[in-house]
Short mmCIF file of C-alpha atoms in Angstrom, two decimals:
data_model
loop_
_atom_site.label_atom_id
_atom_site.label_comp_id
_atom_site.label_asym_id
_atom_site.label_seq_id
_atom_site.Cartn_x
_atom_site.Cartn_y
_atom_site.Cartn_z
CA MET A 1 4.93 2.23 -23.64
CA ASN A 2 8.05 2.98 -21.58
CA ASN A 3 8.36 6.59 -20.47
CA GLN A 4 11.50 8.54 -19.62
CA LEU A 5 10.65 10.95 -16.80
CA THR A 6 13.91 12.86 -17.23
CA HIS A 7 12.67 15.36 -19.80
CA GLY A 8 9.52 17.25 -20.79
CA SER A 9 6.95 19.03 -18.63
CA ILE A 10 7.44 18.06 -14.98
CA THR A 11 3.83 18.61 -13.90
CA LYS A 12 2.48 16.77 -16.94
CA SER A 13 4.95 13.89 -16.45
CA LEU A 14 4.01 13.50 -12.79
CA ILE A 15 0.25 13.63 -13.39
CA PHE A 16 0.14 11.32 -16.41
CA PHE A 17 2.49 8.80 -14.83
CA ALA A 18 0.58 8.86 -11.54
CA ILE A 19 -2.97 8.60 -12.94
CA PRO A 20 -2.78 4.90 -14.00
CA MET A 21 -1.20 4.06 -10.63
CA ILE A 22 -3.99 5.88 -8.80
CA ILE A 23 -6.70 4.21 -10.88
CA GLY A 24 -4.98 0.85 -10.39
CA ASN A 25 -4.88 1.12 -6.63
CA LEU A 26 -8.43 2.42 -6.51
CA LEU A 27 -9.41 -0.70 -8.45
CA GLN A 28 -7.45 -2.80 -5.96
CA GLN A 29 -9.32 -1.13 -3.14
CA PHE A 30 -12.53 -1.58 -5.09
CA TYR A 31 -12.16 -5.33 -5.28
CA ASN A 32 -11.35 -5.38 -1.56
CA VAL A 33 -14.50 -3.33 -1.03
CA ALA A 34 -16.42 -5.84 -3.16
CA ASP A 35 -15.53 -8.47 -0.55
CA THR A 36 -16.63 -6.16 2.26
CA PHE A 37 -19.90 -5.15 0.59
CA ILE A 38 -20.98 -8.66 -0.35
CA VAL A 39 -19.87 -10.15 2.98
CA GLY A 40 -21.59 -7.37 4.94
CA GLN A 41 -24.84 -7.57 2.99
CA PHE A 42 -25.14 -11.36 2.67
CA LEU A 43 -23.23 -12.82 5.64
CA GLY A 44 -23.79 -10.26 8.43
CA SER A 45 -21.75 -8.16 10.85
CA ASN A 46 -19.76 -11.06 12.37
CA ALA A 47 -18.48 -12.12 8.97
CA LEU A 48 -17.73 -8.47 8.16
CA ALA A 49 -15.71 -8.14 11.38
CA ALA A 50 -13.81 -11.36 10.56
CA VAL A 51 -12.89 -10.19 7.05
CA GLY A 52 -12.12 -6.65 8.25
CA SER A 53 -9.71 -7.71 11.00
CA SER A 54 -8.15 -10.33 8.70
CA PHE A 55 -7.69 -7.70 6.01
CA THR A 56 -5.49 -5.66 8.36
CA LEU A 57 -3.19 -8.65 8.92
CA MET A 58 -3.23 -9.53 5.22
CA THR A 59 -2.23 -5.96 4.37
CA PHE A 60 0.64 -6.08 6.87
CA LEU A 61 2.09 -9.31 5.47
CA THR A 62 1.54 -8.27 1.86
CA SER A 63 3.37 -5.02 2.64
CA VAL A 64 6.51 -7.02 3.37
CA ILE A 65 6.48 -8.40 -0.18
CA LEU A 66 5.41 -5.06 -1.63
CA GLY A 67 8.24 -3.26 0.17
CA LEU A 68 10.86 -5.60 -1.29
CA CYS A 69 9.42 -5.14 -4.79
CA MET A 70 9.17 -1.35 -4.42
CA GLY A 71 12.78 -1.12 -3.25
CA SER A 72 13.97 -3.08 -6.27
CA GLY A 73 11.81 -0.87 -8.47
CA ILE A 74 13.56 2.28 -7.21
CA LEU A 75 16.94 0.75 -8.08
CA PHE A 76 15.62 -0.22 -11.53
CA SER A 77 14.49 3.41 -12.00
CA MET A 78 17.93 4.78 -11.15
CA TYR A 79 19.70 2.40 -13.53
CA TYR A 80 17.14 3.05 -16.27
CA GLY A 81 17.34 6.83 -15.84
CA GLY A 82 21.15 6.66 -16.01
CA GLN A 83 21.01 4.26 -19.00
CA GLN A 84 22.91 1.56 -17.07
CA ILE A 85 20.92 -1.25 -18.65
CA ASP A 86 23.37 -4.09 -17.92
CA LYS A 87 23.31 -3.29 -14.21
CA MET A 88 19.53 -3.11 -14.35
CA LYS A 89 19.37 -6.61 -15.85
CA THR A 90 21.69 -8.06 -13.20
CA SER A 91 19.69 -6.39 -10.42
CA PHE A 92 16.55 -7.96 -11.93
CA PHE A 93 18.08 -11.44 -11.73
CA ILE A 94 19.32 -11.05 -8.15
CA SER A 95 16.20 -9.40 -6.75
CA PHE A 96 13.79 -11.79 -8.47
CA ILE A 97 15.51 -14.87 -7.03
CA GLY A 98 15.82 -13.33 -3.56
CA ILE A 99 12.26 -12.01 -3.23
CA MET A 100 10.74 -15.18 -4.67
CA ILE A 101 12.52 -17.37 -2.10
CA PHE A 102 11.53 -14.99 0.70
CA THR A 103 7.87 -15.06 -0.39
CA VAL A 104 7.71 -18.86 -0.40
CA ILE A 105 9.25 -19.02 3.09
CA LEU A 106 6.84 -16.34 4.38
CA GLU A 107 3.86 -18.21 2.94
CA ILE A 108 4.89 -21.48 4.62
CA LEU A 109 5.52 -19.80 7.99
CA CYS A 110 2.14 -18.03 7.92
CA LEU A 111 0.32 -21.28 7.24
CA ILE A 112 2.18 -23.04 10.07
CA PHE A 113 1.69 -20.28 12.65
CA ILE A 114 -1.79 -19.07 11.72
CA HIS A 115 -3.29 -19.88 15.15
CA PRO A 116 -0.67 -17.95 17.18
CA ILE A 117 -1.10 -15.02 14.77
CA LEU A 118 -4.86 -14.91 15.33
CA HIS A 119 -4.42 -15.10 19.11
CA PHE A 120 -1.91 -12.23 18.94
CA MET A 121 -4.55 -10.14 17.16
CA ASN A 122 -7.11 -10.65 19.97
CA ILE A 123 -9.66 -12.09 17.53
CA PRO A 124 -12.92 -12.67 19.50
CA GLN A 125 -14.04 -16.29 19.81
CA ASP A 126 -17.33 -15.71 17.98
CA ILE A 127 -15.52 -14.77 14.75
CA TYR A 128 -12.32 -16.81 15.24
CA GLN A 129 -13.21 -19.67 12.89
CA GLN A 130 -14.33 -17.32 10.12
CA SER A 131 -11.09 -15.33 10.44
CA TYR A 132 -9.11 -18.57 10.24
CA ASP A 133 -10.99 -19.78 7.16
CA TYR A 134 -10.46 -16.48 5.36
CA LEU A 135 -6.76 -16.07 6.18
CA PHE A 136 -5.75 -19.66 5.44
CA ILE A 137 -6.82 -19.27 1.82
CA ILE A 138 -5.35 -15.76 1.53
CA PHE A 139 -1.95 -17.02 2.75
CA ILE A 140 -1.90 -19.62 -0.02
CA GLY A 141 -2.10 -16.79 -2.57
CA PHE A 142 0.99 -14.86 -1.41
CA PHE A 143 3.06 -16.13 -4.35
CA PHE A 144 0.62 -14.55 -6.80
CA THR A 145 0.89 -11.27 -4.87
CA PHE A 146 4.67 -11.41 -5.37
CA LEU A 147 4.41 -12.03 -9.11
CA TYR A 148 2.10 -9.09 -9.75
CA ASN A 149 3.93 -6.59 -7.54
CA TYR A 150 7.40 -7.53 -8.77
CA PHE A 151 6.66 -7.19 -12.47
CA ALA A 152 4.46 -4.14 -11.88
CA SER A 153 7.40 -2.50 -10.07
CA LEU A 154 9.67 -3.29 -13.02
CA LEU A 155 7.28 -1.75 -15.55
CA ARG A 156 6.71 1.36 -13.41
CA ALA A 157 10.47 1.78 -13.09
CA LEU A 158 10.51 2.07 -16.89
CA GLY A 159 7.82 4.74 -16.70
CA ASN A 160 5.07 2.35 -17.80
CA SER A 161 2.22 2.59 -15.31
CA LYS A 162 -0.56 1.67 -17.77
CA VAL A 163 0.03 -2.06 -18.24
CA PRO A 164 -0.10 -2.86 -14.49
CA LEU A 165 -3.44 -1.01 -14.47
CA TYR A 166 -4.83 -3.18 -17.27
CA PHE A 167 -4.04 -6.42 -15.45
CA LEU A 168 -5.41 -5.05 -12.20
CA ALA A 169 -8.65 -4.10 -13.96
CA ILE A 170 -9.00 -7.66 -15.24
CA ALA A 171 -8.38 -8.99 -11.72
CA THR A 172 -11.00 -6.65 -10.27
CA ILE A 173 -13.68 -7.84 -12.67
CA ILE A 174 -12.83 -11.49 -12.00
CA ASN A 175 -12.85 -10.93 -8.23
CA ILE A 176 -16.29 -9.30 -8.17
CA ILE A 177 -17.85 -11.96 -10.41
CA LEU A 178 -16.38 -14.79 -8.33
CA ASP A 179 -17.41 -13.09 -5.07
CA VAL A 180 -21.04 -13.20 -6.11
CA TYR A 181 -20.68 -16.69 -7.56
CA PHE A 182 -18.99 -18.25 -4.50
CA ILE A 183 -20.83 -16.40 -1.70
CA VAL A 184 -24.32 -15.88 -3.08
CA SER A 185 -24.71 -18.87 -5.40
CA PHE A 186 -22.52 -21.50 -3.69
CA HIS A 187 -22.91 -20.26 -0.08
CA MET A 188 -19.17 -20.61 0.62
CA ARG A 189 -19.27 -17.78 3.19
CA VAL A 190 -15.94 -16.00 3.93
CA SER A 191 -13.94 -18.81 2.29
CA GLY A 192 -15.61 -17.87 -0.99
CA ALA A 193 -14.48 -14.25 -0.66
CA ALA A 194 -10.90 -15.35 -0.01
CA LEU A 195 -10.90 -17.83 -2.90
CA ALA A 196 -12.23 -15.17 -5.28
CA THR A 197 -9.40 -12.85 -4.22
CA ILE A 198 -6.53 -15.30 -4.77
CA ILE A 199 -7.87 -16.48 -8.14
CA ALA A 200 -7.99 -12.85 -9.28
CA GLN A 201 -4.44 -12.31 -7.96
CA ALA A 202 -3.22 -15.39 -9.83
CA VAL A 203 -4.63 -14.10 -13.11
CA SER A 204 -3.03 -10.66 -12.70
CA GLY A 205 0.29 -12.11 -11.47
CA PHE A 206 0.83 -14.64 -14.24
CA GLY A 207 -0.66 -12.29 -16.81
CA ILE A 208 1.75 -9.42 -16.15
CA MET A 209 4.71 -11.82 -15.98
CA ILE A 210 3.87 -13.24 -19.41
CA TYR A 211 3.49 -9.69 -20.77
CA VAL A 212 6.98 -8.71 -19.55
CA PHE A 213 8.59 -11.84 -20.99
CA ILE A 214 6.99 -11.17 -24.38
CA LYS A 215 7.01 -7.37 -24.69
CA GLN A 216 10.05 -6.37 -22.59
CA LYS A 217 12.42 -9.26 -23.30
CA ASP A 218 15.14 -6.83 -24.47
CA LEU A 219 15.36 -5.54 -20.88
CA LEU A 220 15.36 -8.98 -19.23
CA PRO A 221 18.62 -10.59 -18.09
CA THR A 222 20.41 -13.00 -20.39
CA ARG A 223 22.91 -15.64 -19.23
CA GLN A 224 25.74 -13.08 -19.04
CA HIS A 225 23.73 -11.01 -16.53
CA CYS A 226 22.89 -13.94 -14.24
CA TYR A 227 25.57 -13.62 -11.59
CA PHE A 228 25.75 -12.28 -8.04
CA ASP A 229 27.48 -8.90 -8.12
CA LYS A 230 28.47 -7.77 -4.61
CA ASP A 231 27.88 -4.07 -5.28
CA ILE A 232 24.42 -4.66 -6.74
CA ILE A 233 23.52 -7.08 -3.93
CA LYS A 234 24.44 -4.36 -1.41
CA LYS A 235 22.28 -1.81 -3.22
CA ILE A 236 19.34 -4.21 -3.46
CA LYS A 237 19.74 -4.94 0.25
CA ASP A 238 19.81 -1.23 1.09
CA TYR A 239 16.83 -0.29 -1.07
CA SER A 240 14.64 -3.38 -0.79
CA LEU A 241 15.20 -4.22 2.86
CA LEU A 242 14.80 -0.64 4.06
CA THR A 243 11.68 -0.13 1.95
CA CYS A 244 10.41 -3.48 3.24
CA ILE A 245 11.10 -2.37 6.81
CA GLN A 246 9.25 0.88 6.15
CA GLN A 247 6.20 -0.90 4.74
CA SER A 248 6.29 -3.49 7.51
CA VAL A 249 6.58 -0.93 10.30
CA MET A 250 3.75 1.07 8.74
CA ASN A 251 1.42 -1.89 8.61
CA PHE A 252 2.59 -3.39 11.92
CA GLY A 253 1.50 -0.14 13.55
CA ILE A 254 -1.86 -0.49 11.82
CA LEU A 255 -2.03 -4.08 13.05
CA MET A 256 -1.36 -2.92 16.62
CA ILE A 257 -4.20 -0.42 16.27
CA GLN A 258 -6.45 -3.19 14.94
CA GLY A 259 -5.65 -5.25 18.03
CA LEU A 260 -6.64 -2.33 20.27
CA VAL A 261 -9.84 -1.78 18.28
CA ASN A 262 -10.66 -5.49 18.61
CA SER A 263 -10.62 -5.12 22.41
CA PHE A 264 -13.67 -2.81 22.16
CA GLY A 265 -15.84 -5.58 20.66
CA VAL A 266 -17.57 -6.53 17.42
CA ILE A 267 -19.52 -3.26 17.00
CA THR A 268 -16.35 -1.15 17.04
CA MET A 269 -14.58 -3.71 14.85
CA SER A 270 -17.36 -3.49 12.24
CA ALA A 271 -17.32 0.33 12.34
CA PHE A 272 -13.54 0.39 11.99
CA ALA A 273 -13.56 -2.17 9.15
CA ALA A 274 -16.06 -0.14 7.12
CA ALA A 275 -14.53 3.27 7.91
CA VAL A 276 -10.99 2.13 7.07
CA LYS A 277 -12.20 0.99 3.64
CA ILE A 278 -13.57 4.47 2.96
CA ASP A 279 -10.48 6.10 4.46
CA SER A 280 -8.23 4.00 2.23
CA PHE A 281 -10.18 5.06 -0.84
CA ALA A 282 -9.89 8.71 0.18
CA TYR A 283 -6.13 8.94 0.66
CA MET A 284 -5.09 6.21 -1.80
CA PRO A 285 -4.54 8.75 -4.63
CA VAL A 286 -1.95 10.70 -2.63
CA GLN A 287 -0.26 7.45 -1.58
CA ASP A 288 0.08 6.42 -5.21
CA PHE A 289 1.13 9.91 -6.21
CA GLY A 290 3.92 9.61 -3.63
CA ASN A 291 5.03 6.32 -5.22
CA ALA A 292 4.92 7.88 -8.70
CA PHE A 293 6.91 10.83 -7.37
CA SER A 294 9.50 8.37 -6.04
CA THR A 295 10.02 6.90 -9.53
CA PHE A 296 10.28 10.41 -11.00
CA ILE A 297 12.91 11.35 -8.42
CA ALA A 298 14.86 8.09 -8.90
CA GLN A 299 15.05 8.38 -12.70
CA ASN A 300 16.26 11.98 -12.44
CA GLN A 301 18.68 11.08 -9.66
CA GLY A 302 20.13 8.36 -11.91
CA ALA A 303 20.39 10.88 -14.76
CA ASN A 304 22.03 13.44 -12.39
CA LEU A 305 19.40 16.18 -12.86
CA PRO A 306 19.18 17.92 -9.44
CA GLU A 307 17.42 21.04 -10.77
CA ARG A 308 14.63 18.93 -12.25
CA ILE A 309 14.28 17.12 -8.91
CA HIS A 310 13.94 20.47 -7.10
CA LYS A 311 11.26 21.68 -9.52
CA GLY A 312 9.49 18.33 -9.29
CA LEU A 313 9.26 18.68 -5.51
CA LYS A 314 7.48 22.04 -5.85
CA SER A 315 5.03 20.67 -8.43
CA ALA A 316 4.29 17.59 -6.32
CA ILE A 317 3.53 19.66 -3.21
CA LEU A 318 1.04 21.80 -5.14
CA ILE A 319 -0.74 18.85 -6.79
CA SER A 320 -0.98 16.82 -3.58
CA GLY A 321 -2.10 19.79 -1.48
CA ILE A 322 -5.00 20.70 -3.78
CA PHE A 323 -6.25 17.12 -3.85
CA CYS A 324 -6.02 16.68 -0.06
CA ILE A 325 -8.10 19.79 0.62
CA PHE A 326 -10.75 18.61 -1.83
CA ILE A 327 -11.01 15.05 -0.48
CA SER A 328 -11.03 16.29 3.14
CA LEU A 329 -14.18 18.29 2.45
CA ILE A 330 -15.86 15.34 0.71
CA VAL A 331 -15.15 12.84 3.50
CA TYR A 332 -16.04 15.20 6.34
CA ILE A 333 -19.34 16.32 4.83
CA PHE A 334 -20.54 12.97 3.46
CA ALA A 335 -19.22 10.61 6.18
CA PRO A 336 -22.72 9.40 7.26
CA THR A 337 -23.72 8.65 3.67
CA LEU A 338 -20.44 6.88 2.96
CA MET A 339 -20.90 4.56 5.96
CA LEU A 340 -24.26 3.43 4.55
CA ILE A 341 -22.41 1.85 1.61
CA PHE A 342 -21.29 -0.95 3.93
CA ILE A 343 -23.55 -0.80 6.98
CA HIS A 344 -27.31 -1.32 7.19
CA PRO A 345 -29.14 1.87 8.33
CA GLU A 346 -30.47 0.06 11.42
CA GLU A 347 -26.91 -0.43 12.77
CA VAL A 348 -26.96 3.03 14.36
CA GLU A 349 -24.02 2.63 16.76
CA ILE A 350 -21.74 1.13 14.10
CA ILE A 351 -22.52 4.08 11.81
CA ARG A 352 -21.95 6.61 14.62
CA GLN A 353 -18.50 5.24 15.44
CA GLY A 354 -17.55 5.03 11.77
CA VAL A 355 -18.60 8.63 11.13
CA GLU A 356 -16.61 9.80 14.15
CA TYR A 357 -13.50 8.10 12.74
CA LEU A 358 -13.98 9.46 9.22
CA GLN A 359 -14.56 13.06 10.29
CA ILE A 360 -11.45 13.14 12.48
CA GLU A 361 -9.23 11.62 9.80
CA GLY A 362 -10.93 13.66 7.07
CA MET A 363 -9.90 16.95 8.66
CA CYS A 364 -6.23 15.93 8.51
CA TYR A 365 -5.57 14.52 5.02
CA LEU A 366 -3.02 17.26 4.31
CA GLY A 367 -0.85 15.51 6.90
CA ILE A 368 -0.91 12.12 5.20
CA GLY A 369 -0.50 13.70 1.75
CA CYS A 370 2.67 15.48 2.87
CA LEU A 371 3.99 12.31 4.50
CA PHE A 372 3.61 10.22 1.34
CA LEU A 373 5.52 12.86 -0.63
CA LEU A 374 8.31 12.76 1.94
CA TYR A 375 8.46 8.97 1.70
CA GLY A 376 8.65 9.16 -2.09
CA TYR A 377 11.30 11.86 -2.12
CA TYR A 378 13.68 10.16 0.29
CA ARG A 379 13.34 6.76 -1.39
CA GLY A 380 13.93 8.35 -4.79
CA VAL A 381 17.13 10.19 -3.81
CA GLY A 382 18.58 7.01 -2.34
CA LYS A 383 17.86 7.65 1.36
CA PRO A 384 15.21 5.05 2.21
CA GLY A 385 16.51 5.05 5.79
CA ILE A 386 14.97 8.49 6.31
CA SER A 387 11.61 7.13 5.15
CA VAL A 388 11.96 4.39 7.76
CA VAL A 389 12.65 6.98 10.48
CA LEU A 390 9.56 8.98 9.47
CA THR A 391 7.44 5.83 9.45
CA ILE A 392 8.63 4.84 12.92
CA ALA A 393 7.92 8.37 14.18
CA SER A 394 4.41 8.36 12.72
CA LEU A 395 3.40 4.85 13.73
CA GLY A 396 5.20 4.92 17.06
CA THR A 397 3.36 8.09 18.06
CA ARG A 398 0.06 6.61 16.89
CA VAL A 399 0.42 3.36 18.83
CA VAL A 400 1.78 4.91 22.04
CA LEU A 401 -0.89 7.61 22.24
CA ALA A 402 -3.68 5.19 21.35
CA TYR A 403 -2.70 2.60 23.96
CA ILE A 404 -2.21 5.25 26.68
CA PHE A 405 -5.39 7.25 26.13
CA ALA A 406 -7.92 4.75 24.70
CA PRO A 407 -8.62 3.19 28.14
CA ILE A 408 -9.38 6.70 29.43
CA LEU A 409 -11.07 8.45 26.49
CA GLY A 410 -12.36 5.50 24.48
CA THR A 411 -12.10 4.99 20.73
CA VAL A 412 -11.84 8.73 20.00
CA ALA A 413 -8.28 8.59 21.38
CA ILE A 414 -7.39 5.99 18.75
CA TRP A 415 -8.87 8.11 15.96
CA TRP A 416 -6.95 11.25 17.03
CA ALA A 417 -3.65 9.41 17.57
CA ILE A 418 -3.46 8.65 13.84
CA PRO A 419 -3.24 12.23 12.43
CA ILE A 420 -1.06 13.38 15.34
CA GLY A 421 1.47 10.77 14.19
CA TRP A 422 1.25 12.06 10.61
CA PHE A 423 1.98 15.66 11.54
CA LEU A 424 4.89 14.77 13.83
CA ALA A 425 6.56 12.76 11.05
CA ASP A 426 5.89 15.60 8.57
CA THR A 427 7.69 18.04 10.86
CA ILE A 428 10.74 15.78 11.14
CA GLY A 429 10.89 15.14 7.38
CA ILE A 430 10.56 18.81 6.45
CA ILE A 431 13.20 19.95 8.94
CA TYR A 432 15.62 17.31 7.62
CA GLY A 433 14.91 18.34 4.02
CA ILE A 434 15.58 22.01 4.75
CA LYS A 435 18.76 21.37 6.72
CA LYS A 436 20.29 18.42 4.82
CA GLU A 437 18.73 18.52 1.35
CA ASN A 438 18.87 22.31 0.88
CA TRP A 439 15.21 22.54 -0.17
CA THR A 440 15.21 26.31 0.31
CA LYS A 441 18.12 26.71 -2.14
CA PRO A 442 17.54 26.09 -5.85
CA SER A 443 19.74 23.30 -7.25
CA ARG A 444 22.15 24.11 -10.03
#
């Protein structure tokens, strides 16, 4: 099921490689939404606010692990595209050991410092205990998150985006069933939602690892590949750490915004929690398309095919642009209806604030679509540092504007700060591409 992205129709390769990734992440969002829906309907707005604010922190910490795995995956793609299989096997050995140790240390630190973390997030006292209960269990499951994301990154580097989807689908079904079982039948409250999530993650993590060891054993390192090569260590450090920094900065900025939102009280927190779920569903396809584009670029970079990279950039811009326009119209028009998925119709103020958020973000999805393509391109050509710069520009602008103007203008300042950050980063990335990457000149 491996797929070389270095030949054949570019548009077809991009679309068919991206579709399983998009479906997979939509499923991942869906089982997060399952938590939100069941918690909101059966446990009330306080529990929803606790899970929503905890989800932001969980996403930030998970992004650290995800960034390390994604960075290694880009390096795997380059070696695979250039048919440097021995180097790929050695990089697998080094990165697996390194990221696994890091994950275990992160998990232990989070469990030790959970109270200071919650205080940093400005969690209100009336939902503090529920937030603690939820996060404590989620932190225990970080190792399973590592297993799934590491082996999924390896398979995607080989052009196989279908198998990670299959295991994610299994996890989604398990998560939804256990959510109902633990919360509705056993009355375990938010702890039940967290437990359902980590059990599902464990199944997908161990499942995909076993698959790789059985079906892809010819690409796994043998004893002769298990050594610490200085050049490969440097490349893993450059790719994984910079991608990790990018993901961390991205989600730290989101965490800072969550802290500001929390200062407006439980009503705004509930509106934000529900609206962000919808927002994530809306732009998730272009985020995954950007990641798929990154693998396409990396394989062709490894195979030294600059003309195919240039054509791929044009195709990606067209595909992403069409989708962003379509989803912008859907979110803007149907924002009130979408909020009713999570919020009871009687919660008028929560719905009003959520609709306001969705309509502002919905008008600007072209900005985030462009930004994800820029991230994917620069990671794929071996310049993850540029992606970090763009992320800092986007999130830095968002946080600064939100914290300056929210006390004056209210929550609407937070909502507008987000797309302003997108468009500023887009401008920087495009100017750099034109001047340094010669985008306006066809590659030969």
